[in-house]
Amino acid sequence: MSLDFKRRLRGLQERMAGLGLDLVVYGSCQNFQYLTGLLMDWRRGTDLGSGANNVFVPREGEPILTLAEASSEHASRTWIGDVRVLERGGSYGDLVRQVVSDLDLKGGRVGLGDHVWGSTTVEIARAVKGAEFRSAEALMDHLRMIKEPGEIARLRRVAELTDRVMEAVIPKIREGVTQRELELEVEFQGRRLGASDVSFPPTAGFVKSGSEASSTPFTYPRKRGLVAGTSIAFDIGFVMDGYCSDFGRSFYFGPAGVEVRKGYEALQQGVLETVDKMHDGSMRVCDLFPALERVLDRLGYGDYLRARLTTGNLGHQIGVEVHEPPWLSPAYDEPLRTNMVMALEPKVWHAGEYYLRVEDIVRVGPRKTEFLTKFDRELFQL
């Protein structure tokens, strides 16, 4: 399913007009991918790329994409018609000056996004008369917040992959395995099943029941193997087709006592009841955590909600980045809207006894919200 790049360009240019920006330049970053469709490696090793890989967007008209010669194979993979390749040994300053001249800017207010190299900024300053620089990092947040059908299809696929990874990892949870070994297994299985990357380093956190309480959950020694009476909290995510997943589940190795078992059931119930209330316009982003909190209070575990102890945050949006605004926190009061896609990630923590997490990717719909991650909710005791 295709992506609507013309919509993205129009939305960016409307925001530019409102802010009086004459030009926006993005280096190889999340907004570069979102606007050009190119899956260039901006997540890791940005210093190994080239400062010549940039997209220049005027307030009116079509963008111009510049690429280093080493990246020239990407020229045929973008919808942008005007692609200019910097030949080996060529002057990027000369190329920037030609781009700026051809864009025929009316003024000098320039927005810079992430990963624009300092040397590139200098060349833009030389080429744009009276250049005044502003940050352009957040200019497309309002567009990225509402996902297109093609984006939802990609998020659905990476969510399905993530479920399959968790299924493949479960048999590896056995006595003596370490947290590090499980984390490596998560990444291995993700890449084996088709992920291009992890969206963040995976976590498999152990908490032994009856251990000494501490101010942080995961004090279980990293080199010590798993023993009975231990909760395991997974936090995993992958990248596929340029889109991210973020997912969490907890398990208990060995016979689980009533408190920890009921705690996990309460956490799952909180997620299900909260999602059941979510649809277009049904509540604001800042209402999500209180809705879940009321369920946990009713079931007797509200005082163990980790976010209640700290931020009141229930998660975040997700897309080309694993963490996208708006965060599901008291700071955001916009209403839920159809095709928001978010990761809900509540945690229940009883220091020295257990740490439990449930995290799912969900898509807000006009009348109901659907789970994109569908891993077994009943599986807990191993």
Coordinates of C-alpha atoms in Angstrom, one line a residue, residues 4-376:
D4 CA 0.9 9.8 0.4
F5 CA 4.0 11.9 0.0
K6 CA 2.2 14.8 -1.7
R7 CA 0.0 15.1 1.5
R8 CA 3.2 15.3 3.5
L9 CA 4.7 18.0 1.3
R10 CA 1.5 20.1 1.4
G11 CA 1.2 19.8 5.2
L12 CA 4.8 20.8 5.7
Q13 CA 4.5 23.8 3.3
E14 CA 1.3 24.9 5.1
R15 CA 3.2 24.9 8.4
M16 CA 6.1 26.8 6.8
A17 CA 3.8 29.5 5.5
G18 CA 2.3 29.9 9.0
L19 CA 5.7 30.3 10.5
G20 CA 7.1 32.5 7.7
L21 CA 9.8 30.0 6.7
D22 CA 11.1 30.2 3.2
L23 CA 13.1 27.0 3.1
V24 CA 13.4 23.8 5.2
V25 CA 16.3 21.5 5.0
Y26 CA 16.4 18.0 6.4
G27 CA 19.5 15.8 6.6
S28 CA 19.2 12.0 6.7
C29 CA 16.8 11.7 9.7
Q30 CA 13.3 10.6 10.6
N31 CA 11.7 13.5 8.7
F32 CA 13.9 12.9 5.7
Q33 CA 12.6 9.4 5.5
Y34 CA 9.0 10.6 6.1
L35 CA 9.2 13.2 3.3
T36 CA 11.3 11.3 0.7
G37 CA 10.4 7.7 1.3
L38 CA 14.1 6.7 1.4
L39 CA 15.2 4.2 3.9
M40 CA 18.7 5.5 4.4
D41 CA 20.5 4.5 7.6
W42 CA 19.8 7.4 9.9
R43 CA 19.1 5.3 13.0
R44 CA 22.8 4.3 13.6
G45 CA 26.1 5.5 12.4
T46 CA 25.0 8.9 11.0
D47 CA 28.7 10.0 11.0
L48 CA 29.3 7.3 8.4
G49 CA 26.8 9.0 6.0
S50 CA 27.4 12.1 4.0
G51 CA 26.5 15.8 4.6
A52 CA 25.4 16.0 1.0
N53 CA 22.3 13.8 1.6
N54 CA 19.6 16.5 2.2
V55 CA 16.2 17.5 1.0
F56 CA 15.5 21.2 0.3
V57 CA 11.8 22.2 0.7
P58 CA 10.7 25.6 -0.5
R59 CA 7.5 27.3 0.9
E60 CA 6.0 26.8 -2.5
G61 CA 6.8 24.4 -5.3
E62 CA 8.6 21.0 -5.5
P63 CA 11.5 19.9 -3.3
I64 CA 15.0 19.2 -4.4
L65 CA 17.0 16.2 -3.1
T66 CA 20.8 16.2 -3.1
L67 CA 22.7 13.0 -2.7
A68 CA 26.4 12.0 -2.4
E69 CA 27.7 9.9 -5.2
A70 CA 27.9 6.9 -2.8
S71 CA 24.1 7.3 -2.2
S72 CA 23.2 7.8 -5.8
E73 CA 21.4 4.4 -6.0
H74 CA 18.6 6.0 -3.9
A75 CA 17.8 8.5 -6.7
S76 CA 15.4 6.0 -8.4
R77 CA 13.6 5.1 -5.1
T78 CA 12.1 8.4 -4.3
W79 CA 9.0 10.2 -5.6
I80 CA 11.0 13.5 -5.8
G81 CA 11.6 14.4 -9.4
D82 CA 14.6 16.7 -9.0
V83 CA 17.5 14.7 -7.6
R84 CA 21.0 16.1 -7.8
V85 CA 24.0 13.9 -7.2
L86 CA 27.3 15.4 -6.0
E87 CA 30.0 13.8 -8.1
R88 CA 33.1 12.6 -6.4
G89 CA 35.4 15.5 -5.9
G90 CA 32.7 18.1 -6.6
S91 CA 31.9 21.1 -4.5
Y92 CA 28.9 20.8 -2.3
G93 CA 28.9 24.5 -1.8
D94 CA 28.5 25.0 -5.5
L95 CA 25.7 22.5 -5.5
V96 CA 23.9 24.2 -2.6
R97 CA 24.2 27.6 -4.3
Q98 CA 22.7 26.2 -7.5
V99 CA 19.8 24.6 -5.6
V100 CA 19.0 27.8 -3.7
S101 CA 19.2 29.8 -6.9
D102 CA 16.8 27.4 -8.7
L103 CA 14.3 27.5 -5.7
D104 CA 14.1 31.3 -6.1
L105 CA 13.5 31.9 -2.4
K106 CA 11.6 35.1 -1.4
G107 CA 13.4 35.5 1.9
G108 CA 16.0 34.1 4.1
R109 CA 14.2 32.3 7.0
V110 CA 15.5 28.7 7.0
G111 CA 14.4 25.8 9.1
L112 CA 16.9 23.1 9.8
G113 CA 16.0 19.6 10.8
D114 CA 18.0 16.8 12.5
H115 CA 21.3 15.6 11.0
V116 CA 22.1 18.6 8.9
W117 CA 25.9 18.7 9.1
G118 CA 27.6 21.9 10.4
S119 CA 29.5 22.2 7.1
T120 CA 26.2 22.0 5.2
T121 CA 24.7 24.8 7.4
V122 CA 27.7 27.0 6.6
E123 CA 27.1 26.5 2.8
I124 CA 23.4 27.3 3.2
A125 CA 24.3 30.4 5.1
R126 CA 26.6 31.5 2.3
A127 CA 24.0 30.7 -0.4
V128 CA 20.9 32.2 1.3
K129 CA 21.1 36.0 1.5
G130 CA 20.5 37.2 5.1
A131 CA 19.9 33.6 6.3
E132 CA 18.0 33.3 9.7
F133 CA 18.0 29.8 11.0
R134 CA 15.2 28.1 13.0
S135 CA 14.6 24.6 14.2
A136 CA 12.4 22.5 11.9
E137 CA 12.6 19.2 13.8
A138 CA 8.9 19.3 14.9
L139 CA 7.3 20.8 11.8
M140 CA 5.7 17.5 10.7
D141 CA 4.7 16.1 14.1
H142 CA 1.1 17.0 13.4
L143 CA 1.3 15.0 10.1
R144 CA 3.1 12.0 11.5
M145 CA 0.6 11.8 14.4
I146 CA -2.2 10.6 12.1
K147 CA -1.1 7.6 10.2
E148 CA -2.0 6.9 6.5
P149 CA -3.4 3.5 5.5
G150 CA 0.0 2.6 4.0
E151 CA 1.7 3.4 7.3
I152 CA -0.8 1.4 9.3
A153 CA -0.2 -1.6 7.0
R154 CA 3.6 -1.3 7.7
L155 CA 3.0 -1.0 11.5
R156 CA 0.7 -4.0 11.4
R157 CA 3.4 -6.1 9.7
V158 CA 6.1 -5.1 12.2
A159 CA 3.7 -5.7 15.1
E160 CA 3.0 -9.2 13.7
L161 CA 6.7 -9.9 13.5
T162 CA 7.2 -8.8 17.1
D163 CA 4.5 -11.2 18.2
R164 CA 6.3 -14.0 16.4
V165 CA 9.6 -13.1 18.0
M166 CA 8.1 -13.4 21.4
E167 CA 6.7 -16.8 20.5
A168 CA 10.2 -17.9 19.4
V169 CA 11.9 -16.6 22.5
I170 CA 9.5 -18.3 25.0
P171 CA 11.1 -21.8 24.6
K172 CA 14.5 -20.3 25.5
I173 CA 13.4 -19.2 28.9
R174 CA 14.8 -21.9 31.1
E175 CA 16.7 -22.3 34.4
G176 CA 20.2 -20.8 34.1
V177 CA 19.6 -18.5 31.2
T178 CA 20.8 -14.9 31.8
Q179 CA 19.2 -11.6 31.0
R180 CA 21.9 -10.9 28.4
E181 CA 21.3 -14.2 26.7
L182 CA 17.6 -13.6 26.3
E183 CA 18.2 -10.1 25.0
L184 CA 20.5 -11.5 22.4
E185 CA 18.0 -14.1 21.5
V186 CA 15.3 -11.4 21.0
E187 CA 17.5 -9.5 18.5
F188 CA 18.6 -12.7 16.7
Q189 CA 15.0 -13.9 16.3
G190 CA 13.9 -10.4 15.0
R191 CA 16.5 -10.3 12.4
R192 CA 15.9 -14.0 11.4
L193 CA 12.2 -13.1 10.8
G194 CA 12.9 -10.1 8.7
A195 CA 13.6 -7.0 10.9
S196 CA 16.2 -4.6 9.5
D197 CA 17.1 -3.4 13.0
V198 CA 15.9 -3.2 16.6
S199 CA 14.1 0.0 17.4
F200 CA 15.9 0.1 20.8
P201 CA 18.1 -2.4 22.7
P202 CA 15.9 -5.2 24.0
T203 CA 15.4 -5.7 27.7
A204 CA 14.7 -8.9 29.6
G205 CA 14.7 -7.7 33.2
F206 CA 14.7 -10.2 36.1
V207 CA 13.3 -9.5 39.6
K208 CA 13.6 -12.3 42.2
S209 CA 10.8 -12.5 44.7
G210 CA 12.0 -12.0 48.2
S211 CA 15.0 -10.0 47.2
E212 CA 16.1 -6.8 48.8
A213 CA 13.9 -3.8 47.9
S214 CA 15.7 -1.1 46.0
S215 CA 15.0 2.2 44.2
T216 CA 15.4 0.6 40.8
P217 CA 13.7 -2.6 39.6
F218 CA 16.5 -4.6 37.9
T219 CA 19.2 -5.4 40.5
Y220 CA 19.4 -9.1 39.6
P221 CA 23.0 -9.7 38.6
R222 CA 23.4 -9.7 34.8
K223 CA 25.7 -12.7 34.9
R224 CA 23.6 -14.8 37.2
G225 CA 21.3 -17.4 35.6
L226 CA 17.5 -17.5 36.0
V227 CA 16.1 -19.3 39.0
A228 CA 12.6 -20.2 40.1
G229 CA 10.6 -17.5 41.8
T230 CA 11.6 -14.7 39.3
S231 CA 9.5 -12.4 37.2
I232 CA 10.8 -11.5 33.7
A233 CA 9.8 -8.3 32.0
F234 CA 10.5 -8.0 28.3
D235 CA 10.6 -4.7 26.4
I236 CA 11.3 -5.3 22.7
G237 CA 10.9 -3.5 19.4
F238 CA 12.0 -3.8 15.8
V239 CA 12.2 -1.9 12.6
M240 CA 10.8 -3.2 9.3
D241 CA 10.1 -1.3 6.1
G242 CA 11.1 1.9 8.0
Y243 CA 8.5 1.6 10.8
C244 CA 8.9 0.6 14.4
S245 CA 7.3 -1.7 17.0
D246 CA 7.5 -1.4 20.8
F247 CA 6.1 -4.3 22.8
G248 CA 6.2 -5.7 26.4
R249 CA 5.2 -8.8 28.3
S250 CA 6.0 -10.3 31.6
F251 CA 6.3 -13.9 32.7
Y252 CA 7.0 -15.7 36.0
F253 CA 9.5 -18.5 36.1
G254 CA 8.3 -21.2 38.6
P255 CA 5.1 -21.3 40.6
A256 CA 3.6 -17.8 40.9
G257 CA 2.1 -16.7 44.2
V258 CA -1.4 -15.2 44.3
E259 CA -0.2 -11.6 44.6
V260 CA 2.0 -11.6 41.5
R261 CA -0.5 -13.6 39.5
K262 CA -3.4 -11.3 40.4
G263 CA -1.1 -8.3 39.7
Y264 CA -0.5 -9.4 36.1
E265 CA -4.2 -10.1 35.6
A266 CA -5.0 -6.6 36.9
L267 CA -2.5 -5.1 34.5
Q268 CA -3.9 -6.9 31.5
Q269 CA -7.4 -6.0 32.6
G270 CA -6.4 -2.3 32.9
V271 CA -5.1 -2.3 29.3
L272 CA -8.2 -4.1 28.0
E273 CA -10.7 -1.8 29.7
T274 CA -8.8 1.3 28.8
V275 CA -8.6 0.3 25.1
D276 CA -12.3 -0.5 25.1
K277 CA -13.0 3.1 26.0
M278 CA -10.8 4.5 23.2
H279 CA -12.1 5.8 19.9
D280 CA -12.1 9.0 17.9
G281 CA -13.0 11.9 20.2
S282 CA -13.9 9.7 23.2
M283 CA -11.2 11.2 25.5
R284 CA -8.0 13.2 25.5
V285 CA -4.5 11.9 25.4
C286 CA -4.0 13.0 29.0
D287 CA -7.1 11.0 30.1
L288 CA -5.6 7.6 29.2
F289 CA -3.4 7.1 32.3
P290 CA -6.2 8.1 34.7
A291 CA -8.6 5.6 33.0
L292 CA -6.1 2.8 33.5
E293 CA -5.3 3.9 37.0
R294 CA -9.0 3.6 38.0
V295 CA -9.0 0.0 36.9
L296 CA -5.9 -0.8 38.9
D297 CA -7.2 1.0 41.9
R298 CA -10.4 -1.0 41.7
L299 CA -8.4 -4.3 41.5
G300 CA -6.1 -3.3 44.4
Y301 CA -2.9 -2.6 42.5
G302 CA -3.0 1.1 41.9
D303 CA -0.3 1.9 44.4
Y304 CA 2.1 -0.3 42.5
L305 CA 1.7 1.5 39.2
R306 CA 5.2 2.7 38.4
A307 CA 4.0 5.8 36.5
R308 CA 1.9 6.8 39.5
L309 CA 5.1 7.0 41.4
T310 CA 6.8 9.2 38.8
T311 CA 5.3 10.7 35.6
G312 CA 1.7 9.7 35.0
N313 CA 2.8 8.6 31.5
L314 CA 1.2 5.7 29.8
G315 CA 3.2 5.5 26.6
H316 CA 3.7 7.3 23.3
Q317 CA 2.9 7.5 19.7
I318 CA 4.9 5.3 17.3
G319 CA 5.8 5.3 13.6
V320 CA 9.0 5.9 11.8
E321 CA 10.4 6.6 15.2
V322 CA 9.7 4.4 18.2
H323 CA 8.9 7.3 20.4
E324 CA 6.8 10.0 18.7
P325 CA 4.7 12.8 20.1
P326 CA 2.3 13.2 21.7
W327 CA 3.4 11.2 24.7
L328 CA 0.5 9.8 26.7
S329 CA 1.1 12.1 29.6
P330 CA -0.7 14.9 31.5
A331 CA 1.0 17.4 29.3
Y332 CA -1.0 16.6 26.2
D333 CA -4.7 17.4 26.1
E334 CA -5.6 16.9 22.4
P335 CA -8.4 14.4 21.7
L336 CA -7.9 10.9 20.4
R337 CA -8.2 10.9 16.6
T338 CA -8.8 8.1 14.1
N339 CA -5.5 6.5 13.0
M340 CA -3.4 7.6 15.9
V341 CA -1.1 4.6 16.5
M342 CA 0.3 4.4 20.0
A343 CA 2.1 2.1 22.4
L344 CA 0.4 1.7 25.8
E345 CA 3.0 0.5 28.4
P346 CA 1.8 0.4 32.0
K347 CA 4.0 -1.3 34.6
V348 CA 3.3 -2.7 38.0
W349 CA 6.2 -2.8 40.4
H350 CA 6.4 -4.2 43.9
A351 CA 10.0 -3.5 44.9
G352 CA 11.9 -6.7 45.8
E353 CA 9.0 -8.9 44.7
Y354 CA 8.2 -8.4 41.0
Y355 CA 8.2 -6.0 38.1
L356 CA 5.4 -6.6 35.5
R357 CA 4.8 -4.8 32.2
V358 CA 2.3 -5.1 29.4
E359 CA 2.8 -3.1 26.3
D360 CA 0.8 -3.2 23.1
I361 CA 0.6 -1.2 19.9
V362 CA -3.0 0.0 19.2
R363 CA -4.7 1.9 16.4
V364 CA -7.4 4.4 17.3
G365 CA -10.5 3.9 15.1
P366 CA -13.7 5.9 14.5
R367 CA -15.8 3.6 16.8
K368 CA -13.3 1.3 18.5
T369 CA -9.5 0.8 18.9
E370 CA -7.8 -2.3 17.7
F371 CA -4.7 -4.1 19.0
L372 CA -2.0 -4.5 16.4
T373 CA 0.1 -6.7 18.8
K374 CA -1.9 -9.8 19.7
F375 CA 0.4 -11.9 21.8
D376 CA -1.3 -14.4 24.2

